[in-house]
mmCIF file of C-alpha atoms in Angstrom:
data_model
loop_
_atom_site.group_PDB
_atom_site.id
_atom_site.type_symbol
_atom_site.label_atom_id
_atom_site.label_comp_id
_atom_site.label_asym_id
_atom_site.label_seq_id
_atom_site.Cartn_x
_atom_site.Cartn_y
_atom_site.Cartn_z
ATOM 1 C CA UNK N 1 112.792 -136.950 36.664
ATOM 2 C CA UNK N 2 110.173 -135.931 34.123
ATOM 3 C CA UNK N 3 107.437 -135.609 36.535
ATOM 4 C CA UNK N 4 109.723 -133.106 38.558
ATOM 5 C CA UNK N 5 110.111 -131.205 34.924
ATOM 6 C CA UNK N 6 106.277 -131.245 34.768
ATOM 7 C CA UNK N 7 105.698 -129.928 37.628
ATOM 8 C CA UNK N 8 108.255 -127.368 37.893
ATOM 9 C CA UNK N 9 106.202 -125.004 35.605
ATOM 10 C CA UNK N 10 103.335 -126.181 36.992
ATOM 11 C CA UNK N 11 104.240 -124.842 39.971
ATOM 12 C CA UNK N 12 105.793 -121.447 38.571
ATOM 13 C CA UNK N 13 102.582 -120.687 36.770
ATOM 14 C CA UNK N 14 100.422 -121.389 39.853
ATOM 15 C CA UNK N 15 102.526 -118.925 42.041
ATOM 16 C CA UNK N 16 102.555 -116.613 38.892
ATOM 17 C CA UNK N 17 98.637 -116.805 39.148
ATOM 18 C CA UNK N 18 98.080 -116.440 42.986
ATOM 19 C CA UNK N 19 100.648 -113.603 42.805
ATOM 20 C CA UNK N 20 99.036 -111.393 40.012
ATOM 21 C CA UNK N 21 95.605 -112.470 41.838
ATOM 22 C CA UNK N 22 96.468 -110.881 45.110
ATOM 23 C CA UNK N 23 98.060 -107.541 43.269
ATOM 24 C CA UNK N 24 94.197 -107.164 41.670
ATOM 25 C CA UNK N 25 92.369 -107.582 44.778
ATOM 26 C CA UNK N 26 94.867 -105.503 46.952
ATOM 27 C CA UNK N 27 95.544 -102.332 44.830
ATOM 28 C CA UNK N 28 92.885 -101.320 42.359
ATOM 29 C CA UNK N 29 94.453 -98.593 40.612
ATOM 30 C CA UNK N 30 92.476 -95.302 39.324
ATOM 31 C CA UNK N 31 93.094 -93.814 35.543
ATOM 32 C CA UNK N 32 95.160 -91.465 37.724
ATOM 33 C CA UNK N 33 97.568 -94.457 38.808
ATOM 34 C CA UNK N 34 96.473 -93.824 42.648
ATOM 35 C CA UNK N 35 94.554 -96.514 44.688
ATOM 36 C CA UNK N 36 91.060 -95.732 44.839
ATOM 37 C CA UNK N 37 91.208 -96.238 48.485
ATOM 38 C CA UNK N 38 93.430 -93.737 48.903
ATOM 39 C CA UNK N 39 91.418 -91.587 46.938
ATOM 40 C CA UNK N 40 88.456 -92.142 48.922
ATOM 41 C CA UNK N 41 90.268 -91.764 52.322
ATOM 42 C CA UNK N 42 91.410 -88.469 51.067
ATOM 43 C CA UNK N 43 88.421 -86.762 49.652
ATOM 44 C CA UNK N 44 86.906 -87.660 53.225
ATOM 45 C CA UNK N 45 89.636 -85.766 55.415
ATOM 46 C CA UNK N 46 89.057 -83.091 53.168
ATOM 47 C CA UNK N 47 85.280 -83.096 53.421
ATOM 48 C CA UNK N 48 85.474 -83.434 57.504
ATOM 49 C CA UNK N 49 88.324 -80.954 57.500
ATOM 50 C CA UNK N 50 85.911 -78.635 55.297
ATOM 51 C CA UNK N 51 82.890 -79.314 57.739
ATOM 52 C CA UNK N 52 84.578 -78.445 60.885
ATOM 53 C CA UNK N 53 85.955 -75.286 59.731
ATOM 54 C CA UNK N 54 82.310 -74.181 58.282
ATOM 55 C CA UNK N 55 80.919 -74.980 61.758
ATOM 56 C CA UNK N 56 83.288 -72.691 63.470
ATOM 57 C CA UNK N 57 82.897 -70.458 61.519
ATOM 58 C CA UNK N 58 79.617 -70.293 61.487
ATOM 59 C CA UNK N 59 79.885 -70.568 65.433
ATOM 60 C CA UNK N 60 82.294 -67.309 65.315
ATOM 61 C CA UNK N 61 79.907 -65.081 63.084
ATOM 62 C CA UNK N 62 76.833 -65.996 65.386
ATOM 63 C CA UNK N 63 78.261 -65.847 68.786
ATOM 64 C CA UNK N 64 80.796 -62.986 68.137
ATOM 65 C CA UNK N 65 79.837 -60.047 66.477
ATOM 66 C CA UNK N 66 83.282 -58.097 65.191
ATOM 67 C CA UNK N 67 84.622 -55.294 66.558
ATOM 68 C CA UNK N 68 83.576 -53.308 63.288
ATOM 69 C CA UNK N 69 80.405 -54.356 63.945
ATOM 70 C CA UNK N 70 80.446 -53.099 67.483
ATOM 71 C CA UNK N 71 81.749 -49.556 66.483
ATOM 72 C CA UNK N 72 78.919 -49.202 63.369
ATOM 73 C CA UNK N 73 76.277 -49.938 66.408
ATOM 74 C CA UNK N 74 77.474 -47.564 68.800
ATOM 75 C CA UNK N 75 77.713 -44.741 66.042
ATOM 76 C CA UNK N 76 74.749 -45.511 64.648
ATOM 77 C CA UNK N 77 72.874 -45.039 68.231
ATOM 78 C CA UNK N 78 74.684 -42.026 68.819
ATOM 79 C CA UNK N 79 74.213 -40.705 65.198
ATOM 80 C CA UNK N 80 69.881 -41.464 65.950
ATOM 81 C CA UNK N 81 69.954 -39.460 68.821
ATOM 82 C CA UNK N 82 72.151 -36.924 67.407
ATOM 83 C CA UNK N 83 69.993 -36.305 64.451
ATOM 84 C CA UNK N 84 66.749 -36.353 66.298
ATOM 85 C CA UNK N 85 67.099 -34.267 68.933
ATOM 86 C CA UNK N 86 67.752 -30.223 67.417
ATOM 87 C CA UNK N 87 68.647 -27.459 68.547
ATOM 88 C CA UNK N 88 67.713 -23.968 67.288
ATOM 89 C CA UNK N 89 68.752 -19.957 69.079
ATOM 90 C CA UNK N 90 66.267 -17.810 67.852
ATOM 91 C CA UNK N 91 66.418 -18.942 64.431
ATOM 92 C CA UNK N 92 69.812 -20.430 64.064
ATOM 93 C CA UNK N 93 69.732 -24.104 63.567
ATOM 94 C CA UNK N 94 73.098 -25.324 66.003
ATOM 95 C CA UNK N 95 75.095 -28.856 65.625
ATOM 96 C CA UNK N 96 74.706 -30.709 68.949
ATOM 97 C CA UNK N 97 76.318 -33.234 70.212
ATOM 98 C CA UNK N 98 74.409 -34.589 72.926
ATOM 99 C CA UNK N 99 75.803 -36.727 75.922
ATOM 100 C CA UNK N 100 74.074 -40.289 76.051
ATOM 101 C CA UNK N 101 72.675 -40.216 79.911
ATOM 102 C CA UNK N 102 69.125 -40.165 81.309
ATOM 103 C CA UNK N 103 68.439 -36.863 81.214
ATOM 104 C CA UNK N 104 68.822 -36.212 77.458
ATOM 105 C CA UNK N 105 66.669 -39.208 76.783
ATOM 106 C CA UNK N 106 64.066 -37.306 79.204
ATOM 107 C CA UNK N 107 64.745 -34.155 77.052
ATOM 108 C CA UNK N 108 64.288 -35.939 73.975
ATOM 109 C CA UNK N 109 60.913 -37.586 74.949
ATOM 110 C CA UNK N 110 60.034 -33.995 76.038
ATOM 111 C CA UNK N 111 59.684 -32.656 72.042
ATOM 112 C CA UNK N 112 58.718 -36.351 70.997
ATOM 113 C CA UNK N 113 54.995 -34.477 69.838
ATOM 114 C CA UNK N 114 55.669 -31.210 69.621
ATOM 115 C CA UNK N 115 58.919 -28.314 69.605
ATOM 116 C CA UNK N 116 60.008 -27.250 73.074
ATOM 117 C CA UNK N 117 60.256 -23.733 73.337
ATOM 118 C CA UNK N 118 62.477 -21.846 76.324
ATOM 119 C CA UNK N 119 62.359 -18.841 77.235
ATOM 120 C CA UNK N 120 65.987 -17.899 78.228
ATOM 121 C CA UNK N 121 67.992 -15.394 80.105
ATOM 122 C CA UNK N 122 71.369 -13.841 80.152
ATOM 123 C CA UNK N 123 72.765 -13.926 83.463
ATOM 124 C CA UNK N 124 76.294 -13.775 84.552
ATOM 125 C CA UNK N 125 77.785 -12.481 81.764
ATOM 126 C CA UNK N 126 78.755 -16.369 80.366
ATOM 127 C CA UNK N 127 75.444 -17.595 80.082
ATOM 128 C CA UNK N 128 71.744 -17.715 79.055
ATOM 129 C CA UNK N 129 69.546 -19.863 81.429
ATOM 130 C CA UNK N 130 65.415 -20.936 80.919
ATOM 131 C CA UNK N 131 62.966 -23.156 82.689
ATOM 132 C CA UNK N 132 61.688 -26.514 81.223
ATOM 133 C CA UNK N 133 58.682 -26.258 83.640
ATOM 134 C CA UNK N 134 59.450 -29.581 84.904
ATOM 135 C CA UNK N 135 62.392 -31.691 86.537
ATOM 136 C CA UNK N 136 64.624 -33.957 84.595
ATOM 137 C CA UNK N 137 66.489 -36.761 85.654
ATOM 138 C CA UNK N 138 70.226 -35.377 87.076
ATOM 139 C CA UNK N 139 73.536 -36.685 87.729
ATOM 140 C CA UNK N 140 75.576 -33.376 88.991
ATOM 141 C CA UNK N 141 79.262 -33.245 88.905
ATOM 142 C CA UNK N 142 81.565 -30.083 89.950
ATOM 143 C CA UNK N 143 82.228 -28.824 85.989
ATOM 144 C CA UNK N 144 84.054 -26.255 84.465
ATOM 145 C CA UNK N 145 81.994 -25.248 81.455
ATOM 146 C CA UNK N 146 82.830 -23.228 78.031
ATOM 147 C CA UNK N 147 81.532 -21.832 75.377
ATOM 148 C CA UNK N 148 79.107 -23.843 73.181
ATOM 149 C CA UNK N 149 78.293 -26.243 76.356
ATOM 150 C CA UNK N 150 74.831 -27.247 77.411
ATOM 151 C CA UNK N 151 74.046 -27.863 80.959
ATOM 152 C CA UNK N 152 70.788 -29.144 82.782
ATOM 153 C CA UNK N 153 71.010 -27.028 86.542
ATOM 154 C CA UNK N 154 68.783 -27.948 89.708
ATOM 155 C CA UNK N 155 67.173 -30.577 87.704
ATOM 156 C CA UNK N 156 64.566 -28.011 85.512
ATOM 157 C CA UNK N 157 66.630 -25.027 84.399
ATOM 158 C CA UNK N 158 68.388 -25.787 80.686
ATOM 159 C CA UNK N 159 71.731 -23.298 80.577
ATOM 160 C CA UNK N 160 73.632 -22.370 77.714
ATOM 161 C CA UNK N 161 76.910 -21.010 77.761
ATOM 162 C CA UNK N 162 78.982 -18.497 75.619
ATOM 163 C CA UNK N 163 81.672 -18.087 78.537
ATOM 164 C CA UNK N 164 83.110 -19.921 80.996
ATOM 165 C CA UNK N 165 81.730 -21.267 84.748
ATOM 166 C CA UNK N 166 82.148 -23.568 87.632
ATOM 167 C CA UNK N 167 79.485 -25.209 89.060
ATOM 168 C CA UNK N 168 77.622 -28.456 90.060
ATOM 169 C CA UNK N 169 75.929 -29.778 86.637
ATOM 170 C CA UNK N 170 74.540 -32.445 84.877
ATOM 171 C CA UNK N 171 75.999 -31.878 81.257
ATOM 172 C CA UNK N 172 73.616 -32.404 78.268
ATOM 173 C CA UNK N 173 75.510 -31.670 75.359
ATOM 174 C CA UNK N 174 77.971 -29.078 73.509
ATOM 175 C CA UNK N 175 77.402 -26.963 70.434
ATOM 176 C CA UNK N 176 80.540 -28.029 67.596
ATOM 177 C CA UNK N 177 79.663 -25.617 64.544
ATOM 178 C CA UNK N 178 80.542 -22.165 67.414
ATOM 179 C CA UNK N 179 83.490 -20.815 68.719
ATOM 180 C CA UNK N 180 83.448 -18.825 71.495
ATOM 181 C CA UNK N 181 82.908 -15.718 69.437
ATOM 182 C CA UNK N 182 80.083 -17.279 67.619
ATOM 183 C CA UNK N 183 78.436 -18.221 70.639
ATOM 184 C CA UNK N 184 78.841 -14.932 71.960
ATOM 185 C CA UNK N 185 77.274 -13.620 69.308
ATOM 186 C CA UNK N 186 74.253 -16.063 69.224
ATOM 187 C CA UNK N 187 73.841 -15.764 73.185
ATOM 188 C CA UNK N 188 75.396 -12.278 74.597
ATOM 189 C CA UNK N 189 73.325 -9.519 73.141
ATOM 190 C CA UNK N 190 70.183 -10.203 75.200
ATOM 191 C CA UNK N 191 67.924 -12.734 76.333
ATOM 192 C CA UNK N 192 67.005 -15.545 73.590
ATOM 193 C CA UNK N 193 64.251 -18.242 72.946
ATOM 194 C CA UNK N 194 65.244 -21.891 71.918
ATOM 195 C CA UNK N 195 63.845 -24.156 70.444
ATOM 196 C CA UNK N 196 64.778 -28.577 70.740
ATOM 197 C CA UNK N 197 62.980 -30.428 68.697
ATOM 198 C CA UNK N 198 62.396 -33.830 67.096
ATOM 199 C CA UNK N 199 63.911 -34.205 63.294
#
C-alpha cells in the first residue's frame, strides 16, 4: 500500500515531465506566439511566389514589347521620314506626308547630298508635271487624285496636283497645310520649280 502511494506521484511527475518535454521539442514558439516553422514555411512561399512572378515578368517585358511601344515605333519611323524628306514650290516650304513604299525611299536617297530641283509644268489644267532624269521604283494603281496629292507617273515624271485626275499611279505623298484653293494658287498660274530636300 505505501509503495503504490510512492509511486503514484512518481509516476504523475514522470508523465508530467515527458509531456512538457515533447511540447518543447514539437512547437517552439516565436515572440510573436507562431511556430517558427511555420514562419519559415511561409516566408519561403512568399519568396518562390515573389521569384516566379519576377521571372515572368521579366519574360513578358523582353519577349513582348507593348502595344504602346509598337505605336511610338511606327510613328517615330514615319515622323523620320516625314521630317527629312521636304518639300518646297518655288519658295513655299509645303507639309508632306509621304507614303512609306519603295519609291519614296528612292526619292529620299535621291536629295541624300544635295536639293533636288524639278523643273515642272502645268498641263491639263489639274496639274504640274517635271522629270527626275531617272526611273524610280513603281507600283501603279488606277487612282483618282486631288488637290495637294503627289504622284510618281511612268516611273521618272514627279506630278503635282491642284485638281482632280484619273490615272494609273504610284502615289508618293499628299500636301496637308493646302486646300484646293491654296494649291491652286501655288500650282495654277504657270509652270513652277520644286525643290525635295533632306532636313
Amino acid at each position: 500500500m505505501k509503495k503504490e502511494k510512492l509511486l503514484l506521484p512518481i509516476l504523475v511527475l514522470v508523465l508530467t515531465l515527458m509531456v512538457s518535454g515533447c511540447g518543447k521539442q514539437s512547437v517552439s514558439e516565436s515572440p510573436t506566439g507562431k511556430s517558427k516553422s511555420v514562419e519559415v514555411f511561409n516566408f519561403k512561399q512568399i519568396d518562390d511566389l515573389t521569384s516566379e512572378e519576377q521571372a515572368a515578368s521579366e519574360t513578358e517585358s523582353v519577349n513582348e514589347p507593348s502595344a504602346n511601344e509598337n505605336k511610338a515605333t511606327q510613328k517615330n519611323t514615319k515622323e523620320d521620314t516625314e521630317a527629312m524628306l521636304q518639300m518646297k514650290i518655288g519658295d513655299k516650304a509645303v507639309n508632306v506626308e509621304w507614303e512609306d513604299n519603295d519609291s519614296v525611299q528612292a526619292l529620299r536617297d535621291l536629295c541624300t547630298d544635295k536639293p533636288l530641283t524639278i523643273q515642272m509644268s502645268k498641263y491639263g489644267g489639274f496639274e504640274q508635271v517635271g522629270s527626275l532624269g531617272r526611273s524610280l521604283p513603281r507600283d501603279d494603281h488606277q487612282t483618282t487624285t486631288g488637290a495637294g496629292d503627289i504622284v510618281l507617273y511612268s516611273g521618272n515624271q514627279i506630278v503635282v496636283f491642284y485638281g482632280a485626275n484619273s490615272w494609273a499611279y504610284t502615289r508618293l505623298g499628299h500636301i496637308t497645310d493646302q486646300n484646293a484653293a491654296g494649291m491652286s494658287k501655288l500650282l495654277g498660274n504657270g509652270d513652277v520649280t520644286i525643290t525635295l530636300s533632306i532636313k
